[in-house]
Structure formats: structure tokens, C-alpha cells
Short mmCIF file of C-alpha atoms in Angstrom, two decimals:
data_model
loop_
_atom_site.label_atom_id
_atom_site.label_comp_id
_atom_site.label_asym_id
_atom_site.label_seq_id
_atom_site.Cartn_x
_atom_site.Cartn_y
_atom_site.Cartn_z
CA UNK A 1 47.90 61.69 -36.72
CA UNK A 2 46.05 58.74 -38.19
CA UNK A 3 48.28 56.14 -39.84
CA UNK A 4 51.47 57.45 -38.25
CA UNK A 5 53.67 54.79 -36.65
CA UNK A 6 56.21 55.50 -33.94
CA UNK A 7 59.69 54.09 -33.68
CA UNK A 8 60.00 51.46 -30.92
CA UNK A 9 60.68 53.95 -28.12
CA UNK A 10 58.37 51.93 -25.88
CA UNK A 11 59.71 48.52 -26.87
CA UNK A 12 59.96 46.04 -24.02
CA UNK A 13 63.02 46.36 -21.82
CA UNK A 14 65.79 44.08 -23.02
CA UNK A 15 68.70 42.12 -21.60
CA UNK A 16 71.27 43.69 -23.95
CA UNK A 17 71.72 47.03 -25.67
CA UNK A 18 74.21 49.04 -27.71
CA UNK A 19 74.15 52.83 -27.63
CA UNK A 20 75.91 54.63 -30.49
CA UNK A 21 76.31 58.42 -30.64
CA UNK A 22 77.88 59.82 -33.81
CA UNK A 23 78.60 63.16 -35.48
CA UNK A 24 78.30 63.99 -39.16
CA UNK A 25 81.57 64.29 -41.05
CA UNK A 26 80.07 66.75 -43.53
CA UNK A 27 79.80 66.75 -47.28
CA UNK A 28 76.86 66.16 -49.58
CA UNK A 29 77.58 62.45 -50.00
CA UNK A 30 77.76 61.93 -46.25
CA UNK A 31 74.36 63.54 -45.72
CA UNK A 32 73.00 61.45 -48.55
CA UNK A 33 74.29 58.27 -46.89
CA UNK A 34 72.52 59.15 -43.63
CA UNK A 35 69.25 59.94 -45.40
CA UNK A 36 69.53 56.72 -47.36
CA UNK A 37 69.86 54.75 -44.12
CA UNK A 38 66.73 56.39 -42.71
CA UNK A 39 64.53 54.81 -45.36
CA UNK A 40 66.25 51.43 -45.06
CA UNK A 41 66.53 51.13 -41.27
CA UNK A 42 63.31 49.15 -40.75
CA UNK A 43 64.36 46.64 -43.41
CA UNK A 44 67.78 46.21 -41.78
CA UNK A 45 66.14 45.52 -38.42
CA UNK A 46 63.84 42.93 -39.97
CA UNK A 47 66.70 41.25 -41.83
CA UNK A 48 68.91 40.87 -38.77
CA UNK A 49 66.00 40.13 -36.44
CA UNK A 50 64.81 37.27 -38.65
CA UNK A 51 67.77 35.22 -37.42
CA UNK A 52 66.02 34.95 -34.04
CA UNK A 53 62.31 35.70 -34.12
CA UNK A 54 62.19 35.63 -30.32
CA UNK A 55 65.21 37.92 -29.97
CA UNK A 56 63.20 41.14 -29.63
CA UNK A 57 65.58 43.15 -31.82
CA UNK A 58 64.69 46.82 -32.23
CA UNK A 59 66.45 50.08 -33.05
CA UNK A 60 65.61 53.73 -32.43
CA UNK A 61 67.31 56.42 -34.52
CA UNK A 62 67.40 60.04 -33.35
CA UNK A 63 68.82 63.32 -34.60
CA UNK A 64 70.50 66.27 -32.90
CA UNK A 65 69.40 69.87 -33.44
CA UNK A 66 72.10 70.91 -35.93
CA UNK A 67 71.93 67.60 -37.79
CA UNK A 68 68.18 68.00 -38.26
CA UNK A 69 68.65 71.27 -40.12
CA UNK A 70 71.37 69.84 -42.33
CA UNK A 71 69.53 66.63 -43.13
CA UNK A 72 65.90 67.70 -43.35
CA UNK A 73 65.56 71.48 -43.21
CA UNK A 74 62.20 72.97 -42.24
CA UNK A 75 59.88 72.34 -40.54
CA UNK A 76 61.65 71.19 -37.40
CA UNK A 77 60.36 69.74 -34.10
CA UNK A 78 59.31 72.66 -31.93
CA UNK A 79 61.25 71.65 -28.80
CA UNK A 80 64.46 70.41 -30.43
CA UNK A 81 67.63 72.13 -29.18
CA UNK A 82 71.13 71.24 -28.08
CA UNK A 83 71.58 69.71 -24.65
CA UNK A 84 71.73 72.43 -22.00
CA UNK A 85 74.67 72.19 -19.63
CA UNK A 86 74.03 72.55 -15.93
CA UNK A 87 76.53 73.96 -13.44
CA UNK A 88 75.70 73.35 -9.80
CA UNK A 89 77.47 71.38 -7.11
CA UNK A 90 78.21 69.03 -10.03
CA UNK A 91 78.37 69.52 -13.79
CA UNK A 92 76.01 68.09 -16.42
CA UNK A 93 78.17 68.32 -19.54
CA UNK A 94 76.99 68.80 -23.12
CA UNK A 95 78.89 66.64 -25.62
CA UNK A 96 78.82 66.27 -29.43
CA UNK A 97 76.11 64.16 -31.02
CA UNK A 98 74.26 64.39 -34.35
CA UNK A 99 72.87 60.84 -34.45
CA UNK A 100 71.92 58.30 -31.82
CA UNK A 101 71.13 54.62 -32.29
CA UNK A 102 69.54 52.71 -29.42
CA UNK A 103 69.74 49.02 -30.31
CA UNK A 104 68.00 46.50 -28.04
CA UNK A 105 67.62 42.71 -28.03
CA UNK A 106 67.59 39.69 -25.79
CA UNK A 107 70.99 38.69 -27.15
CA UNK A 108 74.07 40.88 -27.58
CA UNK A 109 75.01 39.20 -30.85
CA UNK A 110 71.81 40.51 -32.45
CA UNK A 111 72.63 44.03 -31.21
CA UNK A 112 76.19 43.72 -32.46
CA UNK A 113 75.22 42.49 -35.90
CA UNK A 114 72.72 45.31 -36.40
CA UNK A 115 75.25 47.85 -35.14
CA UNK A 116 77.80 46.50 -37.60
CA UNK A 117 75.33 46.74 -40.48
CA UNK A 118 74.43 50.33 -39.57
CA UNK A 119 78.00 51.56 -39.15
CA UNK A 120 79.09 49.79 -42.34
CA UNK A 121 76.33 51.54 -44.25
CA UNK A 122 77.33 54.93 -42.87
CA UNK A 123 81.08 54.40 -43.33
CA UNK A 124 82.96 57.67 -43.47
CA UNK A 125 79.79 59.75 -43.31
CA UNK A 126 79.98 59.81 -39.51
CA UNK A 127 82.44 59.78 -36.65
CA UNK A 128 81.47 57.60 -33.68
CA UNK A 129 81.77 59.73 -30.55
CA UNK A 130 80.67 57.09 -28.07
CA UNK A 131 79.76 53.41 -28.22
CA UNK A 132 78.52 51.71 -25.07
CA UNK A 133 77.47 48.08 -24.67
CA UNK A 134 74.90 47.71 -21.89
CA UNK A 135 73.68 44.65 -20.06
CA UNK A 136 71.08 43.76 -17.46
CA UNK A 137 72.68 43.06 -14.09
CA UNK A 138 71.41 40.73 -11.36
CA UNK A 139 67.74 41.30 -10.47
CA UNK A 140 67.60 44.30 -12.85
CA UNK A 141 69.96 46.20 -10.54
CA UNK A 142 72.50 48.85 -11.33
CA UNK A 143 76.16 48.33 -10.46
CA UNK A 144 75.53 50.29 -7.26
CA UNK A 145 73.22 47.48 -6.16
CA UNK A 146 69.78 49.14 -6.45
CA UNK A 147 66.96 48.14 -8.81
CA UNK A 148 66.75 50.63 -11.69
CA UNK A 149 63.62 51.61 -13.63
CA UNK A 150 61.02 50.83 -10.98
CA UNK A 151 59.07 54.03 -11.66
CA UNK A 152 58.62 53.52 -15.40
CA UNK A 153 54.97 54.05 -16.45
CA UNK A 154 52.93 51.07 -17.61
CA UNK A 155 50.15 50.42 -20.12
CA UNK A 156 48.73 53.41 -21.97
CA UNK A 157 50.63 55.72 -19.63
CA UNK A 158 53.82 54.76 -21.50
CA UNK A 159 52.49 56.34 -24.69
CA UNK A 160 51.29 59.42 -22.82
CA UNK A 161 54.76 59.84 -21.32
CA UNK A 162 56.94 59.22 -24.34
CA UNK A 163 55.12 59.93 -27.60
CA UNK A 164 54.20 63.31 -29.10
CA UNK A 165 50.55 63.93 -29.89
CA UNK A 166 48.55 66.95 -30.96
CA UNK A 167 50.93 69.44 -29.33
CA UNK A 168 53.19 69.24 -32.43
CA UNK A 169 51.03 67.75 -35.16
CA UNK A 170 53.66 67.60 -37.96
CA UNK A 171 55.79 65.42 -35.68
CA UNK A 172 53.10 63.37 -33.94
CA UNK A 173 54.34 59.88 -33.18
CA UNK A 174 57.83 61.17 -32.47
CA UNK A 175 59.67 61.51 -29.18
CA UNK A 176 62.60 63.26 -27.52
CA UNK A 177 65.48 61.38 -25.96
CA UNK A 178 68.30 62.49 -23.68
CA UNK A 179 71.34 60.27 -23.13
CA UNK A 180 74.02 60.61 -20.46
CA UNK A 181 76.88 58.31 -19.56
CA UNK A 182 77.57 58.21 -15.81
CA UNK A 183 80.77 56.79 -14.33
CA UNK A 184 80.55 55.48 -10.76
CA UNK A 185 83.25 55.56 -8.10
CA UNK A 186 82.28 52.11 -6.85
CA UNK A 187 84.98 51.96 -4.16
CA UNK A 188 83.72 55.18 -2.64
CA UNK A 189 80.08 54.10 -2.97
CA UNK A 190 80.69 50.75 -1.32
CA UNK A 191 82.29 52.52 1.64
CA UNK A 192 79.01 54.31 2.33
CA UNK A 193 76.85 52.51 4.94
CA UNK A 194 73.80 50.84 3.40
CA UNK A 195 71.38 52.93 5.45
CA UNK A 196 72.95 56.08 4.01
CA UNK A 197 72.87 54.59 0.49
CA UNK A 198 69.15 53.98 0.94
CA UNK A 199 68.63 57.62 1.93
CA UNK A 200 70.53 58.76 -1.16
CA UNK A 201 68.44 56.60 -3.50
CA UNK A 202 65.14 56.80 -1.59
CA UNK A 203 64.57 53.03 -1.54
CA UNK A 204 65.51 49.98 0.48
CA UNK A 205 68.45 48.25 -1.15
CA UNK A 206 67.36 44.64 -0.71
CA UNK A 207 63.58 44.84 -1.01
CA UNK A 208 63.39 47.83 -3.43
CA UNK A 209 60.56 49.25 -1.31
CA UNK A 210 60.37 53.04 -1.50
CA UNK A 211 61.14 54.89 1.72
CA UNK A 212 58.19 56.52 3.42
CA UNK A 213 57.95 60.24 2.80
CA UNK A 214 58.25 60.82 6.53
CA UNK A 215 61.81 59.47 6.55
CA UNK A 216 62.93 60.05 2.95
CA UNK A 217 65.39 62.97 2.65
CA UNK A 218 64.48 65.80 0.28
CA UNK A 219 67.76 65.15 -1.57
CA UNK A 220 66.88 61.50 -2.33
CA UNK A 221 67.34 60.62 -5.99
CA UNK A 222 63.75 59.47 -6.49
CA UNK A 223 62.40 62.56 -4.72
CA UNK A 224 64.28 64.98 -6.96
CA UNK A 225 63.41 63.09 -10.16
CA UNK A 226 59.66 62.97 -9.41
CA UNK A 227 58.16 65.89 -11.36
CA UNK A 228 54.64 67.16 -10.68
CA UNK A 229 53.17 70.14 -12.55
CA UNK A 230 49.62 71.42 -12.14
CA UNK A 231 48.83 68.36 -10.06
CA UNK A 232 49.96 65.94 -12.80
CA UNK A 233 52.86 63.49 -12.53
CA UNK A 234 55.08 64.01 -15.58
CA UNK A 235 56.56 60.61 -16.41
CA UNK A 236 59.37 59.61 -18.74
CA UNK A 237 60.38 56.19 -20.06
CA UNK A 238 63.86 55.08 -18.95
CA UNK A 239 65.83 52.15 -20.31
CA UNK A 240 69.07 52.60 -18.36
CA UNK A 241 71.79 49.97 -18.64
CA UNK A 242 74.87 49.13 -16.58
CA UNK A 243 78.18 48.94 -18.45
CA UNK A 244 81.80 48.34 -17.58
CA UNK A 245 85.33 48.22 -18.95
CA UNK A 246 87.92 46.50 -16.77
CA UNK A 247 90.87 47.72 -18.84
CA UNK A 248 89.85 51.35 -18.31
CA UNK A 249 88.55 50.88 -14.79
CA UNK A 250 85.25 52.43 -15.89
CA UNK A 251 81.93 51.22 -14.49
CA UNK A 252 78.66 53.05 -14.70
CA UNK A 253 75.14 53.57 -15.90
CA UNK A 254 74.04 54.65 -19.35
CA UNK A 255 71.01 56.85 -18.80
CA UNK A 256 68.51 57.05 -21.64
CA UNK A 257 65.17 58.76 -21.14
CA UNK A 258 62.34 59.19 -23.65
CA UNK A 259 59.66 61.84 -23.26
CA UNK A 260 57.07 63.66 -25.35
CA UNK A 261 58.76 66.91 -24.25
CA UNK A 262 62.41 67.40 -23.28
CA UNK A 263 61.18 69.75 -20.54
CA UNK A 264 60.30 66.74 -18.39
CA UNK A 265 63.82 65.34 -18.37
CA UNK A 266 65.41 68.76 -18.13
CA UNK A 267 63.40 69.47 -14.98
CA UNK A 268 64.69 66.24 -13.46
CA UNK A 269 68.28 67.10 -14.32
CA UNK A 270 67.83 70.63 -13.01
CA UNK A 271 66.69 69.18 -9.68
CA UNK A 272 69.56 66.71 -9.61
CA UNK A 273 72.44 69.01 -10.49
CA UNK A 274 71.25 72.41 -9.23
CA UNK A 275 68.91 71.21 -6.49
CA UNK A 276 65.31 71.77 -5.43
CA UNK A 277 65.62 74.26 -3.85
CA UNK A 278 69.03 75.26 -5.22
CA UNK A 279 71.75 73.55 -3.20
CA UNK A 280 69.56 70.56 -2.33
CA UNK A 281 71.20 68.47 -5.06
CA UNK A 282 71.20 64.71 -5.71
CA UNK A 283 73.85 63.18 -3.42
CA UNK A 284 74.26 60.28 -5.83
CA UNK A 285 76.25 62.72 -7.98
CA UNK A 286 78.95 62.79 -5.29
CA UNK A 287 79.96 59.32 -6.50
CA UNK A 288 78.52 59.29 -10.04
CA UNK A 289 79.89 61.65 -12.71
CA UNK A 290 78.16 62.52 -16.01
CA UNK A 291 80.73 62.38 -18.83
CA UNK A 292 78.33 62.82 -21.79
CA UNK A 293 75.06 64.63 -22.40
CA UNK A 294 73.07 64.96 -25.62
CA UNK A 295 69.48 65.66 -26.68
CA UNK A 296 67.94 64.13 -29.80
CA UNK A 297 64.61 64.09 -31.59
CA UNK A 298 63.25 60.68 -32.58
CA UNK A 299 60.90 61.08 -35.57
CA UNK A 300 58.15 58.61 -36.27
CA UNK A 301 58.89 55.45 -38.22
CA UNK A 302 56.54 56.81 -40.87
CA UNK A 303 58.80 59.84 -41.24
CA UNK A 304 61.92 57.68 -41.59
CA UNK A 305 60.23 55.43 -44.14
CA UNK A 306 59.42 58.50 -46.25
CA UNK A 307 62.96 59.87 -46.33
CA UNK A 308 64.76 59.69 -49.67
CA UNK A 309 68.49 60.22 -50.18
CA UNK A 310 68.02 63.56 -51.95
CA UNK A 311 65.96 66.76 -51.65
CA UNK A 312 66.19 67.40 -47.89
CA UNK A 313 63.48 70.08 -48.07
CA UNK A 314 60.86 67.43 -48.79
CA UNK A 315 62.21 64.42 -46.92
CA UNK A 316 59.86 62.60 -44.65
CA UNK A 317 56.87 64.73 -45.58
CA UNK A 318 55.01 62.09 -47.54
CA UNK A 319 53.69 59.12 -45.63
CA UNK A 320 53.56 55.58 -47.03
CA UNK A 321 50.27 53.70 -46.76
CA UNK A 322 49.67 52.78 -43.11
CA UNK A 323 50.17 49.22 -41.99
CA UNK A 324 46.64 47.81 -41.66
CA UNK A 325 47.73 45.76 -38.66
CA UNK A 326 48.56 48.97 -36.77
CA UNK A 327 51.96 47.71 -35.64
CA UNK A 328 55.42 47.10 -37.03
CA UNK A 329 57.49 43.96 -36.92
CA UNK A 330 60.22 45.87 -35.04
CA UNK A 331 58.02 46.49 -32.01
CA UNK A 332 56.84 50.04 -32.73
CA UNK A 333 53.25 51.18 -32.37
CA UNK A 334 50.69 52.85 -34.61
CA UNK A 335 50.07 56.19 -32.90
CA UNK A 336 46.92 58.17 -33.45
CA UNK A 337 45.79 61.35 -31.75
CA UNK A 338 47.22 61.61 -28.25
CA UNK A 339 46.44 63.92 -25.36
CA UNK A 340 48.40 67.12 -25.17
CA UNK A 341 51.39 67.76 -22.99
CA UNK A 342 50.42 68.67 -19.45
#
């Protein structure tokens, strides 16, 4: 859709991030407060980001299925639904979430300030269900010692993977995002011999080189999360972050995956938790437990800019004049017509 700008779902990977998942508290005034924030979010990002022009501050705002109906009514994104639980050898839980904020920057103080501004604006309109502060670990590794995010697409393939095109024209420029918080049993993981760890992940631990298919087990994490349909590799864009809390003894990975269709991520999770074939599940789950799981739709920045506090039936339907530069100061892209989902 010409002139439509996406939110910064494909912003550069950052050193720091805050993930906030919240539920609506209900009431007309609460819904009005959320809709009011939609139209002001870009300005808040610019205001906070101006304190460090090299800080790379960005924010993505997404909405759960039930929240979409309450806030905006019809039409609705065609593939938006609640997160589907999976029960296999391990359990992919579905947890509450009406709103998600993915805040990224080089510096944590920028993330924190923007998060404080957002939550102050929302006040009693929402209940924060989960707040996780993520950080980049040594050599872009997870706490289990392996490099994370190696298979992210690059260049124009990022847009093809993450941003909706002509397959849902009213919501072109948008995206879907699934978030899950995984807690690792690091003591148990560290007791596993490195050669076995490499088989579980599908890569060499030190060099990050992918294991040859001739020796890689079918249950390897990167084998089960590689999705091919009709001869086409279906990519997603991950921006996972390690996190930890010494007082709670909790250490893990915050998974966040963007895709132009939630089907892509759901296929990966199906393979991980149920197995491909069933029973051939991801052995990483033996030491890594999912404690949250939520699916959101991320509308375009143009949609958010067009939201007014009132009249949910018409919110976001009118588009402001497109930015002639084709890009936004918060790192998002101007998205035109894109190829359809494969």
C-alpha cells in the first residue's frame, strides 16, 4: 500500500531491550487512554531518542486478539488469534496479553526512560503482566553459550519475512509477533557434555559453524525450526535477548519473533514441542521451559498515527500524508506493495 509506513519491526538489533506485556483493565476511559497513546507513540520515541541521536531508540507496539476488537473493532487482521497452546513432551503455555511493547536501544537508560513514559501515560488503564529487561551477552551468545540469531534473514529478505503485503491489503505494512519467556536450568545444561550440546543446538559451540546435515540429529533445534513449504524457506525475524534475576534464580531467553504470518512461527513451535514427526521434539526443551506465550498483531505506523482517542469503529482508517523521505526517524520503513505469503 503506497505511503504506508511500518513500525520498526526490522530495526537493527540492539544491545539493550525492554519487553512489556500488559492487559487492559477495562472501562471506556482506559480504552481511550490506550488509543490516545497510539497516536502519540512516535512523538514519545522521538522526544526520548533526541537525548542520544546515536542511541538507536525504537519501540514496537502490538495488540492481542481480544484487545483489537475492544480498541478498534472491524475490520481486523485476518490471521490474528490468541496464542495456541501446545501439549507434547513439553508444554507451550498461553498467557494473558493485550498489549506488547518492544523497546530497543544501544543504552538501557533510553529503554527505561521510554518505558517509564509509556507506562505513566497508560496509568491504571493496564495491568503489567510481564516486564523483562534484556541484554546482549558476550559475542551475541545466549546464556547457554551459543550464538543466537545467526539465521536471521538479511537485506530485502527481512521485509519479505516480517512485513505483510498484498495478502491482507487493509493491514499492509503490519506484522505478527509471538513472544515467549524461556527459563533455563543452567546447572543441568552445563552438566551436558559440549558435544551433546552441539547436537541439541545443531551448531559448534565455539565457532558457531552449523553441523553438517550428515551428522546433525533430526531433533536439533535449528533443524526443527527451519521451515520449508513448497520449496521455499519461510523465514522469521528474531530479536531474542538473554535476561536474568539473581534474587529469583531465574535465567533465560526472551524469544520474540516477527513474521508476515503467524503460521510460520506456529509451525516452528509445533516442531519444537510436538516434534517432526511427533515425538521427535526439540531436546533443548528438556532444560528450557516456556513460562509465557502470547501472539500480537503489530499494525503499521501509519495506522497508529491515524488513531484518535474516540470512535473505535473508524480508528486508524485514515492515513496521514506519507513522509516524502520514505522513512521514519524511529527506524521504521516505508512499505509499498510486497510479494504475497508463500
